[in-house]
Short mmCIF file of C-alpha atoms in Angstrom, two decimals:
data_model
loop_
_atom_site.label_atom_id
_atom_site.label_comp_id
_atom_site.label_asym_id
_atom_site.label_seq_id
_atom_site.Cartn_x
_atom_site.Cartn_y
_atom_site.Cartn_z
CA UNK A 1 115.49 77.53 92.23
CA UNK A 2 117.51 77.75 89.06
CA UNK A 3 120.75 79.67 89.44
CA UNK A 4 120.09 80.36 93.14
CA UNK A 5 119.67 78.16 96.22
CA UNK A 6 117.15 78.92 98.99
CA UNK A 7 114.90 77.38 101.59
CA UNK A 8 111.25 77.87 100.74
CA UNK A 9 110.11 77.22 104.29
CA UNK A 10 112.46 79.74 105.85
CA UNK A 11 111.55 82.43 103.33
CA UNK A 12 107.82 81.86 103.76
CA UNK A 13 107.98 82.13 107.50
CA UNK A 14 110.51 84.93 107.81
CA UNK A 15 109.56 88.22 109.41
CA UNK A 16 110.08 90.58 106.50
CA UNK A 17 108.96 94.11 105.64
CA UNK A 18 105.90 94.22 103.37
CA UNK A 19 106.31 94.37 99.61
CA UNK A 20 104.90 97.79 98.63
CA UNK A 21 103.26 96.76 95.35
CA UNK A 22 101.60 98.96 92.79
CA UNK A 23 99.04 101.57 93.80
CA UNK A 24 95.52 102.28 92.55
CA UNK A 25 96.73 105.33 90.61
CA UNK A 26 98.67 103.02 88.29
CA UNK A 27 95.81 100.56 87.65
CA UNK A 28 93.13 100.78 84.95
CA UNK A 29 90.06 98.62 84.58
CA UNK A 30 89.57 98.20 80.83
CA UNK A 31 85.83 98.69 80.52
CA UNK A 32 85.45 100.72 77.30
CA UNK A 33 87.03 101.11 73.88
CA UNK A 34 89.15 104.07 74.86
CA UNK A 35 90.81 102.20 77.73
CA UNK A 36 91.27 99.16 75.53
CA UNK A 37 93.15 101.16 72.91
CA UNK A 38 95.30 102.82 75.58
CA UNK A 39 96.10 99.38 77.04
CA UNK A 40 96.98 97.97 73.63
CA UNK A 41 99.41 100.80 72.84
CA UNK A 42 101.10 100.62 76.26
CA UNK A 43 101.44 96.85 76.34
CA UNK A 44 102.65 96.36 72.78
CA UNK A 45 105.29 99.01 73.32
CA UNK A 46 106.90 96.83 76.03
CA UNK A 47 109.41 94.06 75.58
CA UNK A 48 108.05 91.92 78.45
CA UNK A 49 104.88 92.21 80.57
CA UNK A 50 103.47 90.56 83.70
CA UNK A 51 100.51 88.27 83.11
CA UNK A 52 97.88 86.58 85.31
CA UNK A 53 94.21 85.69 85.38
CA UNK A 54 91.53 85.37 88.07
CA UNK A 55 88.48 83.15 88.06
CA UNK A 56 85.42 82.91 90.26
CA UNK A 57 86.06 79.89 92.49
CA UNK A 58 84.06 76.69 92.24
CA UNK A 59 82.89 75.02 95.45
CA UNK A 60 80.72 72.10 94.35
CA UNK A 61 82.09 68.72 93.32
CA UNK A 62 82.11 68.42 89.59
CA UNK A 63 81.34 72.11 89.06
CA UNK A 64 83.08 73.44 86.01
CA UNK A 65 84.87 76.79 86.11
CA UNK A 66 83.51 79.47 83.76
CA UNK A 67 86.70 81.51 84.06
CA UNK A 68 88.87 83.31 83.48
CA UNK A 69 86.77 86.31 84.60
CA UNK A 70 89.64 88.77 84.75
CA UNK A 71 92.95 89.01 82.85
CA UNK A 72 95.73 91.19 84.30
CA UNK A 73 98.59 92.55 82.18
CA UNK A 74 101.34 94.79 83.60
CA UNK A 75 104.12 97.01 82.30
CA UNK A 76 106.68 98.60 84.58
CA UNK A 77 104.51 101.58 85.36
CA UNK A 78 100.94 100.44 84.84
CA UNK A 79 98.65 97.43 85.24
CA UNK A 80 95.63 96.88 82.99
CA UNK A 81 92.74 94.74 84.23
CA UNK A 82 90.48 93.23 81.57
CA UNK A 83 87.12 92.04 82.98
CA UNK A 84 85.75 89.26 80.76
CA UNK A 85 82.17 90.21 80.05
CA UNK A 86 79.91 88.36 77.58
CA UNK A 87 79.36 90.45 74.46
CA UNK A 88 82.34 92.70 75.05
CA UNK A 89 85.12 92.66 72.42
CA UNK A 90 88.39 91.04 73.47
CA UNK A 91 90.21 92.07 70.28
CA UNK A 92 92.84 94.15 72.05
CA UNK A 93 93.44 91.46 74.71
CA UNK A 94 93.78 88.86 71.96
CA UNK A 95 96.28 91.01 70.07
CA UNK A 96 98.50 91.32 73.12
CA UNK A 97 98.33 87.72 74.32
CA UNK A 98 98.86 86.28 70.84
CA UNK A 99 101.79 88.53 69.97
CA UNK A 100 104.86 86.32 69.39
CA UNK A 101 107.24 89.24 69.98
CA UNK A 102 105.97 90.17 73.46
CA UNK A 103 107.10 88.01 76.38
CA UNK A 104 104.45 87.40 79.03
CA UNK A 105 105.69 86.29 82.44
CA UNK A 106 103.70 85.06 85.45
CA UNK A 107 103.32 82.45 88.16
CA UNK A 108 101.19 79.29 87.93
CA UNK A 109 100.04 79.75 84.35
CA UNK A 110 99.39 76.04 83.65
CA UNK A 111 95.59 76.34 83.32
CA UNK A 112 95.46 79.77 81.80
CA UNK A 113 96.37 78.67 78.27
CA UNK A 114 93.53 76.14 77.91
CA UNK A 115 90.95 78.35 79.64
CA UNK A 116 91.71 81.33 77.43
CA UNK A 117 91.63 79.17 74.33
CA UNK A 118 88.37 77.40 75.17
CA UNK A 119 86.45 80.42 76.40
CA UNK A 120 87.86 83.28 74.33
CA UNK A 121 89.63 81.59 71.42
CA UNK A 122 92.89 83.23 72.49
CA UNK A 123 96.07 81.26 71.76
CA UNK A 124 98.60 82.68 74.22
CA UNK A 125 102.10 82.86 72.71
CA UNK A 126 105.59 83.53 74.13
CA UNK A 127 104.93 82.83 77.77
CA UNK A 128 107.36 82.11 80.65
CA UNK A 129 105.99 80.52 83.82
CA UNK A 130 108.27 81.76 86.58
CA UNK A 131 106.95 79.16 88.99
CA UNK A 132 108.40 76.49 86.75
CA UNK A 133 111.66 78.15 85.69
CA UNK A 134 112.66 79.21 89.23
CA UNK A 135 112.09 75.90 90.98
CA UNK A 136 115.28 74.24 89.69
CA UNK A 137 115.98 70.50 89.38
CA UNK A 138 116.28 69.94 93.15
CA UNK A 139 112.73 71.02 93.97
CA UNK A 140 109.31 69.48 93.52
CA UNK A 141 106.30 71.55 92.65
CA UNK A 142 106.53 75.19 91.64
CA UNK A 143 107.85 78.35 93.29
CA UNK A 144 105.19 80.85 94.22
CA UNK A 145 105.29 84.60 94.08
CA UNK A 146 105.53 84.98 97.86
CA UNK A 147 108.71 82.93 98.09
CA UNK A 148 110.21 84.59 95.02
CA UNK A 149 109.57 88.07 96.48
CA UNK A 150 111.12 87.05 99.79
CA UNK A 151 114.18 85.67 98.02
CA UNK A 152 114.86 88.47 95.57
CA UNK A 153 113.63 91.50 97.51
CA UNK A 154 113.73 90.48 101.18
CA UNK A 155 110.10 91.49 101.49
CA UNK A 156 106.78 89.79 102.24
CA UNK A 157 104.09 89.69 99.55
CA UNK A 158 100.70 90.02 101.22
CA UNK A 159 98.18 87.68 99.59
CA UNK A 160 94.77 87.39 101.21
CA UNK A 161 93.13 83.99 100.71
CA UNK A 162 89.73 85.65 101.24
CA UNK A 163 90.36 88.07 98.37
CA UNK A 164 91.96 85.42 96.17
CA UNK A 165 88.83 83.23 96.40
CA UNK A 166 86.34 86.09 96.06
CA UNK A 167 83.85 86.57 93.19
CA UNK A 168 85.95 87.71 90.23
CA UNK A 169 82.87 87.67 87.96
CA UNK A 170 81.21 90.48 89.94
CA UNK A 171 80.00 93.43 87.88
CA UNK A 172 81.96 95.76 90.09
CA UNK A 173 85.26 94.72 91.70
CA UNK A 174 86.12 96.29 95.01
CA UNK A 175 89.35 98.16 95.77
CA UNK A 176 90.97 95.17 97.50
CA UNK A 177 90.23 92.91 94.54
CA UNK A 178 91.68 95.44 92.11
CA UNK A 179 94.90 95.79 94.10
CA UNK A 180 95.24 92.04 94.61
CA UNK A 181 94.75 91.28 90.91
CA UNK A 182 96.98 94.07 89.67
CA UNK A 183 99.81 93.12 91.95
CA UNK A 184 99.75 89.48 90.90
CA UNK A 185 100.71 90.56 87.37
CA UNK A 186 102.96 93.45 88.31
CA UNK A 187 105.05 91.52 90.85
CA UNK A 188 105.70 88.76 88.32
CA UNK A 189 107.32 91.31 86.03
CA UNK A 190 109.50 92.62 88.88
CA UNK A 191 110.59 89.12 89.83
CA UNK A 192 111.45 88.41 86.21
CA UNK A 193 113.75 91.46 86.13
CA UNK A 194 115.38 90.47 89.39
CA UNK A 195 115.91 86.91 88.17
CA UNK A 196 117.48 88.16 84.95
CA UNK A 197 119.80 90.48 86.95
CA UNK A 198 120.86 87.57 89.15
CA UNK A 199 121.72 85.48 86.12
CA UNK A 200 123.81 88.27 84.60
CA UNK A 201 125.59 88.74 87.96
CA UNK A 202 126.49 85.04 88.06
CA UNK A 203 128.23 85.13 84.68
CA UNK A 204 132.02 85.11 84.78
CA UNK A 205 133.64 88.50 84.25
#
């Protein structure tokens, strides 16, 4: 991990208190024009936001993904979930993701760029993949959100595999899906802040 050293295995297996995450009261599903405008104003007023996407999983060999089916964007106090529905405008989502002045941070964003470009014609700009930047030169692969949360906060990020591989293209997402998706974006922003603070603390006085 750049600027800090840690053992991924020990952090993943440690008995830690749960990461509290963001609650339902601070999450909005963007399903109409009013919510889209509110999301646009809130997100563009920020300097940096958390970013993630979810896609309905594929199970058959050779089956092509039709995702992303949900895009999650988070400020400090609120997370906005954009269901991708055919025929619905993505103008506000495009304005946020293509803004060169707004930094978007997240984990494992490698496939998101191409999927958003090919399906929605959105060219994501100014993105930082925390999984890449935190791994450091001595590690292979990328650092995940669970390990980063354990390292920076001493807490355990609960991530259900069942929810993560659920149907994200469903017309109505359930409460567990909403919380899972929102926290993926929101926790990335919190890790980014913690990482920046650790870098500043390491600078000579």
